[in-house]
Each structure stands twice: as structure tokens, then as C-alpha cells.
CSV table of C-alpha atoms and ligand atoms in Angstrom, one decimal:
chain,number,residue,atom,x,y,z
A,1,UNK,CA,0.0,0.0,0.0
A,2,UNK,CA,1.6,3.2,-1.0
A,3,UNK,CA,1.5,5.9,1.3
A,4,UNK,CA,-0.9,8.9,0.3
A,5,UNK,CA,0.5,11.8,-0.7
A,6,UNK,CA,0.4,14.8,1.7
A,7,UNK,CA,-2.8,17.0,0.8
A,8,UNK,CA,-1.6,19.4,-1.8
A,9,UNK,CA,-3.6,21.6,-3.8
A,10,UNK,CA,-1.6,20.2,-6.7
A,11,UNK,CA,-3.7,16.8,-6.6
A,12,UNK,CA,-7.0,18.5,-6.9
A,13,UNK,CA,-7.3,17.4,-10.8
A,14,UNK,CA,-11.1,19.2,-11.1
A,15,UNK,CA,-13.5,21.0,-9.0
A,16,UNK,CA,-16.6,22.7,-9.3
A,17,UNK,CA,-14.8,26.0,-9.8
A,18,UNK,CA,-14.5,25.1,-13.3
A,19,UNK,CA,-17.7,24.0,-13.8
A,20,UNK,CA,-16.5,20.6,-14.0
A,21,UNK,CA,-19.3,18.2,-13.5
A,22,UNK,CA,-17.3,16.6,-10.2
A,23,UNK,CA,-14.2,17.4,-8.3
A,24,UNK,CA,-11.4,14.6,-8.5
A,25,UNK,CA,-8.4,14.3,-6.4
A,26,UNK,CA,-4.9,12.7,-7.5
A,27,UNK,CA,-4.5,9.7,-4.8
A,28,UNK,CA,-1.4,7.9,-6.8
A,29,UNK,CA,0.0,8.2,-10.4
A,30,UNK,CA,-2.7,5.6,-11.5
A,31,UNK,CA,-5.8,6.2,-9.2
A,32,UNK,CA,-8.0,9.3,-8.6
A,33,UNK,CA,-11.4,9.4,-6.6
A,34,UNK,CA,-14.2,11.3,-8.0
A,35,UNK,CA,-16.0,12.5,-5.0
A,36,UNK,CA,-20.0,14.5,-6.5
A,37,UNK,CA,-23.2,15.1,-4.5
A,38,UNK,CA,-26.4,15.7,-5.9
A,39,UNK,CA,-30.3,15.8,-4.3
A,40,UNK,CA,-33.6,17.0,-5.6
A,41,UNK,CA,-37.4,17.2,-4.3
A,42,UNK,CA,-39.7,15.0,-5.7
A,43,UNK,CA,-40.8,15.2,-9.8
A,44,UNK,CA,-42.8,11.7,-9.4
A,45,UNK,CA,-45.4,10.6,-6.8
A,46,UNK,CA,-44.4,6.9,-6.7
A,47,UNK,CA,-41.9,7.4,-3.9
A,48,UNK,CA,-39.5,4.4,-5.0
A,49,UNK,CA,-39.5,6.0,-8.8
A,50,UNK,CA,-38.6,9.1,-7.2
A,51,UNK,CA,-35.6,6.9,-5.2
A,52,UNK,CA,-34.5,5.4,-8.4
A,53,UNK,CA,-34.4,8.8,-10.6
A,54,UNK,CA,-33.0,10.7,-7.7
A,55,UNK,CA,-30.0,8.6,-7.8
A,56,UNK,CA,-29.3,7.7,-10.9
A,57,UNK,CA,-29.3,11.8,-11.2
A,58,UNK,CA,-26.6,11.8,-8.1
A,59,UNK,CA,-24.1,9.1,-9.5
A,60,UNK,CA,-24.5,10.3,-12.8
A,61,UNK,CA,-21.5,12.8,-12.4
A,62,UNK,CA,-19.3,10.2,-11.7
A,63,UNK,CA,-19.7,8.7,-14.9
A,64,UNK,CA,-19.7,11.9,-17.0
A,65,UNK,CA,-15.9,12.3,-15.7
A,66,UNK,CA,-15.6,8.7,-17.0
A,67,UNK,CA,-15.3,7.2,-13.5
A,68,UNK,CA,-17.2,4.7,-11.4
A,69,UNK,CA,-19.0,5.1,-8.3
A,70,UNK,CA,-17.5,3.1,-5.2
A,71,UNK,CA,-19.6,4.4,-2.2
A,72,UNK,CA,-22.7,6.1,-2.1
A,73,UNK,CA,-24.5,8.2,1.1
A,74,UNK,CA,-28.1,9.3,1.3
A,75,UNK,CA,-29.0,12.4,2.0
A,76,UNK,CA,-32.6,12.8,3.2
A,77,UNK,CA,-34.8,15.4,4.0
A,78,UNK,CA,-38.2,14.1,5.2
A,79,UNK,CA,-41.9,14.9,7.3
A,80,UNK,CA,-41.3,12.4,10.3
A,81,UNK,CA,-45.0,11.5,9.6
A,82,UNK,CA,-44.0,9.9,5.6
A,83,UNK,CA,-41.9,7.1,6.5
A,84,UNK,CA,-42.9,4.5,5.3
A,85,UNK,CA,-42.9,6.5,1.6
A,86,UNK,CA,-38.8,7.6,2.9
A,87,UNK,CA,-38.6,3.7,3.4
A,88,UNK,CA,-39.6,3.0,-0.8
A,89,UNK,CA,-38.0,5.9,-1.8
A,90,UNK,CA,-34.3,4.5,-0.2
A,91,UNK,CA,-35.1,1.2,-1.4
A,92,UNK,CA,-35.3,2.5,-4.9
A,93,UNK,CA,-32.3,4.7,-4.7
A,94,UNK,CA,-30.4,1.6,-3.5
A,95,UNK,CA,-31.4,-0.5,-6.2
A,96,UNK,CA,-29.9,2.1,-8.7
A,97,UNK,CA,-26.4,2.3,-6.4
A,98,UNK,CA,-26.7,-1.2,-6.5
A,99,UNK,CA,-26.8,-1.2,-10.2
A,100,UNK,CA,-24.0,1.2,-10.7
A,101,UNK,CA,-22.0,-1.8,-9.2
A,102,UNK,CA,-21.3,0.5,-5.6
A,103,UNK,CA,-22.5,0.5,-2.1
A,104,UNK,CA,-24.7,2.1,0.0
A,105,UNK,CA,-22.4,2.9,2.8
A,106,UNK,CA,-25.2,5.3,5.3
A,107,UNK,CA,-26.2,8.5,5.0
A,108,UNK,CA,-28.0,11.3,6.7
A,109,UNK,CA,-31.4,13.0,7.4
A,110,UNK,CA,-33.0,15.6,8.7
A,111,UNK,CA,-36.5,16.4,9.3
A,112,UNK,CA,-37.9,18.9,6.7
A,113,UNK,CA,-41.3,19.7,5.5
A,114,UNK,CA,-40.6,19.3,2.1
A,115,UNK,CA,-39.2,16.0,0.9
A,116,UNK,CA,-35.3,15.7,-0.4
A,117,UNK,CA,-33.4,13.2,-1.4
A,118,UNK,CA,-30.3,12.3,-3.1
A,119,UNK,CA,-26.5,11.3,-2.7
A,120,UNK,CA,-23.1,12.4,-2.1
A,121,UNK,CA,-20.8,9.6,-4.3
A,122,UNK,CA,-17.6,9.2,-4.1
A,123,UNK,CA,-16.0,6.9,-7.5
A,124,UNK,CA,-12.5,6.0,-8.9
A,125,UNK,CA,-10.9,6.7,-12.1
A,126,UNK,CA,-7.9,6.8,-13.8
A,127,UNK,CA,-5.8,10.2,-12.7
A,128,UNK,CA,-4.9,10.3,-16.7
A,129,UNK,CA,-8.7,9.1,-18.4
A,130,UNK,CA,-10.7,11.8,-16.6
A,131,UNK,CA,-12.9,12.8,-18.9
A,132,UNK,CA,-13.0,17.0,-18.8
A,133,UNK,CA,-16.3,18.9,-19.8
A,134,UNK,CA,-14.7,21.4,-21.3
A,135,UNK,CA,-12.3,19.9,-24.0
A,136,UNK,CA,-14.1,19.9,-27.5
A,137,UNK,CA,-11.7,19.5,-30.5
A,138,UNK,CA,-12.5,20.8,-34.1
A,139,UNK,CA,-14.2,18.5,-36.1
A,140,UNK,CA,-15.7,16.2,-33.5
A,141,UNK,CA,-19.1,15.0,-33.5
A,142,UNK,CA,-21.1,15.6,-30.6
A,143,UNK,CA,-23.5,12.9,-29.6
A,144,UNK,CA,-26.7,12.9,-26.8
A,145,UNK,CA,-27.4,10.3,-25.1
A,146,UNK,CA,-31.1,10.4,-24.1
A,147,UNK,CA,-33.9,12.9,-25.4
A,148,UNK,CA,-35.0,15.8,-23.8
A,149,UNK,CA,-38.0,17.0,-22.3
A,150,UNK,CA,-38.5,15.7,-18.8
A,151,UNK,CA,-38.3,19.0,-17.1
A,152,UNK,CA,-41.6,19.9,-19.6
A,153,UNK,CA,-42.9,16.2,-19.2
A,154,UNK,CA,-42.6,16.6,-15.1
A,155,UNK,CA,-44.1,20.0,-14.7
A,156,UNK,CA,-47.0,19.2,-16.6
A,157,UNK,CA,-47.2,15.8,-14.3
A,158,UNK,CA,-47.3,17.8,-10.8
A,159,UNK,CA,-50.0,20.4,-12.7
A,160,UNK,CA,-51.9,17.5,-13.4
A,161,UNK,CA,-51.8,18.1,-17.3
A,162,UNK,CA,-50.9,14.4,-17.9
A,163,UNK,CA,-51.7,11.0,-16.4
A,164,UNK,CA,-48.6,8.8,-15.1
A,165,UNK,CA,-48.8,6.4,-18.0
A,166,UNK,CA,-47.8,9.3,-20.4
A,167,UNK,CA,-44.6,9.8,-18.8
A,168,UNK,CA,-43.7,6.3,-18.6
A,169,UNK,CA,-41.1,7.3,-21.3
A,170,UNK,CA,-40.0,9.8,-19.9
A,171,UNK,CA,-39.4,7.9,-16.4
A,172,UNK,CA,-37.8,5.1,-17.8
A,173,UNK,CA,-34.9,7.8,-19.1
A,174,UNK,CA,-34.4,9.4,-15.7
A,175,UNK,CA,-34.0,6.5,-14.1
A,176,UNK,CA,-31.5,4.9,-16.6
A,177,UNK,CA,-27.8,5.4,-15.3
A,178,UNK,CA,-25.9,7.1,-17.1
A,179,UNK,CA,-23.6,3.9,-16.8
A,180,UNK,CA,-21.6,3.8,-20.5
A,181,UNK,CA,-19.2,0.2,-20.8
A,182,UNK,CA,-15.3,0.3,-20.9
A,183,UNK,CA,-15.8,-0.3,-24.3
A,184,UNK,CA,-17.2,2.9,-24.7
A,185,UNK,CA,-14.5,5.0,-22.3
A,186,UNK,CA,-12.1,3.4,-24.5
A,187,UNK,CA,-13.0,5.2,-27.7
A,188,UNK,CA,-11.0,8.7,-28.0
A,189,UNK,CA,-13.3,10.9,-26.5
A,190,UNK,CA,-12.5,14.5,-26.1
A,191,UNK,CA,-15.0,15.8,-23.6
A,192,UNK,CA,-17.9,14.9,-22.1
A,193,UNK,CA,-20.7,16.2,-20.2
A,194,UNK,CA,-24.6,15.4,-18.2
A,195,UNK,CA,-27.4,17.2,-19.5
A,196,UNK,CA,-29.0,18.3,-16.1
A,197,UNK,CA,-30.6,21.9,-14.9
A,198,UNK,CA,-28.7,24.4,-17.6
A,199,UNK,CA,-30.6,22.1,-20.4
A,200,UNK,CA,-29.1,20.7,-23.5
A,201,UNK,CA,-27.8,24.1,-24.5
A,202,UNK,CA,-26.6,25.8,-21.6
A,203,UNK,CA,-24.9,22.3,-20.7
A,204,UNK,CA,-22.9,22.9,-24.3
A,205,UNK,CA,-22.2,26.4,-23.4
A,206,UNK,CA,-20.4,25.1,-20.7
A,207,UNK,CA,-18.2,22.9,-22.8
A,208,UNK,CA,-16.9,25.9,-25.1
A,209,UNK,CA,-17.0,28.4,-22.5
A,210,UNK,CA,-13.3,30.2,-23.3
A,211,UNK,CA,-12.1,28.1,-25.8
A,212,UNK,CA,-11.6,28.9,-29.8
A,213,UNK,CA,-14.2,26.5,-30.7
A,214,UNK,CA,-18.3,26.4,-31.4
A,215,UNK,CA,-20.5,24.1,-32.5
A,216,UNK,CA,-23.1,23.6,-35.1
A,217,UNK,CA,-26.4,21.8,-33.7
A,218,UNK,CA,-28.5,19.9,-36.8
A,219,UNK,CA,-31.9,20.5,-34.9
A,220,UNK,CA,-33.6,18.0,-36.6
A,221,UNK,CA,-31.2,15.8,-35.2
A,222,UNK,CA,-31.5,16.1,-31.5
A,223,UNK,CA,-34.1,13.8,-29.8
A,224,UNK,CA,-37.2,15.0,-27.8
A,225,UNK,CA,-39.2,13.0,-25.8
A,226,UNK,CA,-42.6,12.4,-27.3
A,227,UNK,CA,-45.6,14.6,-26.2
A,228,UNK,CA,-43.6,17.3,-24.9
A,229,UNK,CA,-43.6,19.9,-28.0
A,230,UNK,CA,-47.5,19.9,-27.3
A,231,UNK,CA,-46.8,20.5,-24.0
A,232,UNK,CA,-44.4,23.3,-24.3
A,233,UNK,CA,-46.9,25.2,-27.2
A,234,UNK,CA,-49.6,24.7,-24.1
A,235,UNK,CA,-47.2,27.0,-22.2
A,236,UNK,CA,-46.0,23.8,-19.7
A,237,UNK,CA,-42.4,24.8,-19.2
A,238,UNK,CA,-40.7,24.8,-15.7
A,239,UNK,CA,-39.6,28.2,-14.5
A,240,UNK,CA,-35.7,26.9,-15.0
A,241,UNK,CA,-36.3,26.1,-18.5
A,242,UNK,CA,-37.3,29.8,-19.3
A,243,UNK,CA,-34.5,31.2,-16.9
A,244,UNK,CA,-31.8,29.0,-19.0
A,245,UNK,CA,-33.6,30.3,-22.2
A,246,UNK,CA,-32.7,34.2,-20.8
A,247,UNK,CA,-29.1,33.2,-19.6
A,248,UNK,CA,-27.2,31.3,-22.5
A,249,UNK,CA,-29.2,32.5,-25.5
A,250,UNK,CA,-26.9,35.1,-26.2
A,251,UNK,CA,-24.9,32.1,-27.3
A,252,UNK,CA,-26.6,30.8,-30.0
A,253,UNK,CA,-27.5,31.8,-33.6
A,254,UNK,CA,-30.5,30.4,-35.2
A,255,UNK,CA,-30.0,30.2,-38.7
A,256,UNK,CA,-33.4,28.3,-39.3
A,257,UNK,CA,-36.7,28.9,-38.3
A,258,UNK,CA,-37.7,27.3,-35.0
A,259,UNK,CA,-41.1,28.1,-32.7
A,260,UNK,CA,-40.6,29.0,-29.6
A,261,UNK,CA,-42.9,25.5,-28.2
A,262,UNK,CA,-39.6,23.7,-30.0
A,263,UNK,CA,-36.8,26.4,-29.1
A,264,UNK,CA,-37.3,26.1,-25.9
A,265,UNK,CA,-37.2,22.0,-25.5
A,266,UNK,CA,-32.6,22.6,-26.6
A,267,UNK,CA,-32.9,24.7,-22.9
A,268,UNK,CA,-35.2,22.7,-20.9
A,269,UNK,CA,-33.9,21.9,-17.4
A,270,UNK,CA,-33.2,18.3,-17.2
A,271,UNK,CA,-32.9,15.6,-14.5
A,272,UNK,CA,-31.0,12.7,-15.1
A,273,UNK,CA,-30.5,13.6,-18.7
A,274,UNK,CA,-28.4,12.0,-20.9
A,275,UNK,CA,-24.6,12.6,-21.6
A,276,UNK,CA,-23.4,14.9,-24.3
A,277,UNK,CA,-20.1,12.9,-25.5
A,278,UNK,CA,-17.7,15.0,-28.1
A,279,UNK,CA,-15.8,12.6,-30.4
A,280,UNK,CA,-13.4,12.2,-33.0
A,281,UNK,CA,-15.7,12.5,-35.9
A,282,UNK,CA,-14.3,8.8,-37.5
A,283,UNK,CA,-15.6,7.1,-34.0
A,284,UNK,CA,-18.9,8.6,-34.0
A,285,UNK,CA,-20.4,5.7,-35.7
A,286,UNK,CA,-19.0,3.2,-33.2
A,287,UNK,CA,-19.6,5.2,-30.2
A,288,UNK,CA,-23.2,5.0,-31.9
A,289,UNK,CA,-23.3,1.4,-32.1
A,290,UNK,CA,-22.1,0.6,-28.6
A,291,UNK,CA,-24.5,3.4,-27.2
A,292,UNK,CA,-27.5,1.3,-28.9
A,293,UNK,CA,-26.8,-1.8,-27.6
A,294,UNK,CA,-26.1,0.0,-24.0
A,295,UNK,CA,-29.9,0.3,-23.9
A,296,UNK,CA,-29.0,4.1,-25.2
A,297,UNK,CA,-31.9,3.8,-28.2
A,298,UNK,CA,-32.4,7.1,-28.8
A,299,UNK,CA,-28.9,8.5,-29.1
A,300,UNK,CA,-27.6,10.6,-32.0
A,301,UNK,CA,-24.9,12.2,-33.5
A,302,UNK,CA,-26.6,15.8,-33.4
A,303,UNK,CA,-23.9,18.4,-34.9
A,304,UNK,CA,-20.3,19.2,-34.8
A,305,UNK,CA,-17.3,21.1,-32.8
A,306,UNK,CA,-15.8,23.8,-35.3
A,307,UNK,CA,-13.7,27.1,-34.6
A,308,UNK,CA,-15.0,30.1,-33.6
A,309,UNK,CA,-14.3,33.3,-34.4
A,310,UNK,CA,-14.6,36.0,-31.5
A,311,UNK,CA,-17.5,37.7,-32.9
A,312,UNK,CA,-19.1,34.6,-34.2
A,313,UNK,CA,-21.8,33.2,-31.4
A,314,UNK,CA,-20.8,29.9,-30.0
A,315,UNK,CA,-23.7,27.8,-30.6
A,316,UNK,CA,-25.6,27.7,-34.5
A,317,UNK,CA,-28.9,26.1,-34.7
A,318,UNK,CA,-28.6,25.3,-38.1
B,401,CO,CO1,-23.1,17.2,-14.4
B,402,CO,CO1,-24.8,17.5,-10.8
């Protein structure tokens, strides 16, 4: 067992101060921990659905640095008189942690009127594979993992707008991890990112955020969850959907004509969204290939990284 280093500043490989989807720390030249925490109220009523998405949301930053989850601790905040729903709603977020091939190692509550749950994770990964967010190259192709929608698809579930069985799509997304194989983290991919609260575009904001490149975003491309463009033209969109519409924006160029019931799906606030992967463009196909037999059936290769001018916007909808 070699000794650990002394705590340096040095070691800290990410953190949130970059934006980085989790903070990793250097342990040895070949071993890193991934350390992420994530919780959320509930967007289901079935209190062992809202366990499983809540958690596959939490551990899903692990993965999106390319590492794997180790230990997992709940963090609850619950009405003492709901336990028996607090007891489902662990039992589902175990089953997930389970899944992820980690453990459930305790956790803490507190009592709260309104309902919380999620995870702090801590995972492993290689010191030299992390996966950054925030290194695009020209000419790779950027792929999404799962469509969007299920910040429109949820709101209009708690305003009663839809039954349960129309979001049965949407539900079985959120609560698929965002687990991609070896064989995947294997391929040369550049940068990689979860699609969570800044939506779809403010999530690839982040990834060219002060570098020379943009991207180019085939609209027709990108995958949306059925139902919710009907939804959104009904005027169902979650407050943080509209906020991220007035915050990145400025970013992108619309070269096409788009309604506002569609425009606003690319900034919908997302839970346990899918992972926006940017790839050499001549493994696209095979990163395509493994994703679909992952269980990833909706995936596609929706644009391209190119260089950006500084008066150019960052992001064209084209
Ligand atoms: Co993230
Ligand atoms: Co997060």
C-alpha cells in the first residue's frame, strides 16, 4: 500500500470551480477518486420511482468524468409522519447504487417539510482518463445520449396536465444510469458532459465556455421525448427552463426557423438527462453502435465542434 501523498492543492485534478461536473483528487499516479453530490425534491409521486431517478441523477457525475462510483450516502430530508414512503424511496435509490456496481455505505437526514433526497458519491478513475467537460476539439461530433424533455414532461405531471402512464417514457430515461461500458470510455473521447438543470444548451455552453471553438447543432437531429412539444406550445415549461432560455441565448445563432414551443425543448432543465459525448468524428459511428446496444436507443450524433471566431456566437442552430 503506497503511502498517500500529503494533501496538496496540486492533486485537486477538477473541481466545481471550473464547472466541471465533479471534483477529483490525484490519490497515486494511477488512481484518482471522483467525489459529486447531488439531491432534488420529488418530480414523481411513486416514492420508489422518485428513489431510483433521484440517484441515478446523483451518480450520474461520476460517470460523465468517466469514472465509477464506489460508495454512495443518502442524503434525506423528510416529514417524520411519511416514513414509510422515505422507506420506498431509499429502497429504490439503492437498487440504482446497486446497479452502478457501488454501495450504500449510510447516509444522513434531517426532518424537513418538504421532501429531499439524493446522494453524495464518491468513485474511482484513472488520474490520466478523466474525462473533462470542457475539451471539445474541431471537427468532432457531438453525440446525446437520451432525449429531452423531462423538465416539460414533469411539470406538466405535478399540474396535473398528464396521467402517469404518459410519462412512462420519460421515467424510464431518468431513471437509466448514465452507466456507458469500458468499451465505450475506451473510444478517444475528447469531452464529455450530463445534461441536467442548464438544459441541453446551456450544458454545451459550458463545454466551449473560453475556448476557440463552437458548434453547429443539426436541430432535426437532436431527440425530444414524445408529447412534450405539445406540451411546451400549451405553455407547460418549468420556471428553470425559461431562466436558462434568458441566460445562454446570447450564445446561440439560429440560422433556421424554430417556434418558440420547439426552441425552448434545446434549454429545458433536465434531470438525469443524458450525456453529451464529443468525439473524433471517424468514432462517431462506433460510439453510436455501442450506445444502442447500452440500452442508449435514442442517441444521436446531433452536430459538430468547429472554430469560432470572437464575434461569431458559440452555438448555431442550423
Ligand atoms: Co453534471
Ligand atoms: Co450535478
Amino acid at each position: 500500500m503506497k503511502k498517500l501523498n500529503h494533501i496538496s492543492d496540486t492533486n485537486l485534478l477538477s473541481s466545481f470551480e471550473n464547472n466541471e461536473d465533479a471534483a477529483t483528487y490525484r490519490l497515486s499516479n494511477d488512481m484518482a477518486v471522483v467525489f459529486t453530490t447531488d439531491f432534488i425534491t420529488p418530480i414523481v409521486d411513486d416514492p420508489f420511482t422518485f428513489g431510483q431517478i433521484a440517484a441515478a441523477n446523483a451518480l450520474s457525475d461520476i460517470f460523465a468524468m468517466g469514472g465509477k462510483p464506489l460508495l454512495a450516502l443518502n442524503i434525506v430530508c423528510f416529514p417524520a409522519d411519511r416514513l414509510d414512503e422515505l422507506e420506498e424511496i431509499i429502497r429504490g435509490g439503492w437498487e440504482k447504487v446497486k446497479e452502478a456496481g457501488a454501495i450504500v455505505a449510510g447516509g444522513h437526514s434531517v426532518k424537513d417539510n418538504e421532501p429531499k433526497y439524493g446522494l453524495a458519491v464518491l468513485g474511482l478513475v484513472h488520474p490520466d482518463k478523466i474525462i473533462r467537460n470542457n475539451k471539445c476539439q474541431e471537427g468532432d461530433s457531438l453525440i446525446l445520449t437520451k432525449p429531452l424533455g423531462t423538465g416539460i414532461i414533469s411539470t406538466a405531471l405535478k399540474a396535473g396536465e398528464i396521467t402517469v402512464s404518459d410519462t412512462q417514457e420519460a421515467i424510464s430515461w431518468m431513471t437509466k444510469l448514465n452507466n456507458i461500458s469500458d468499451a465505450i470510455l475506451k473510444l478517444p473521447v475528447n469531452s464529455m458532459t450530463d445534461i441536467t438543470g442548464f438544459g441541453f444548451l446551456g450544458h454545451l455552453s459550458e463545454m466551449l465556455k473560453d475556448s476557440e471553438f463552437g458548434a453547429d447543432i443539426v436541430i432535426d437531429k437532436v431527440p425530444i421525448l414524445k408529447g412534450a412539444i405539445d406540451l411546451s406550445a400549451r405553455d407547460i415549461i418549468p420556471g428553470g427552463s425559461l431562466s436558462n432560455l434568458k441566460y445562454f441565448s446570447c450564445e446561440v445563432e439560429k440560422r433556421i426557423e424554430l417556434d418558440f414551443a420547439r426552441e425552448i425543448l434545446f434549454y429545458d432543465a433536465q434531470t438525469s438527462g443524458g450525456l453529451l459525448i464529443s468525439i473524433e468524428e471517424k468514432d462517431a459511428g462506433q460510439l453510436l453502435k455501442l450506445l444502442k446496444e447500452e440500452g442508449f436507443s435514442e442517441s444521436r450524433m446531433v452536430g459538430n465542434i468547429r472554430k469560432s471566431g470572437a464575434s461569431d456566437k458559440k452555438i448555431r442552430l442550423i
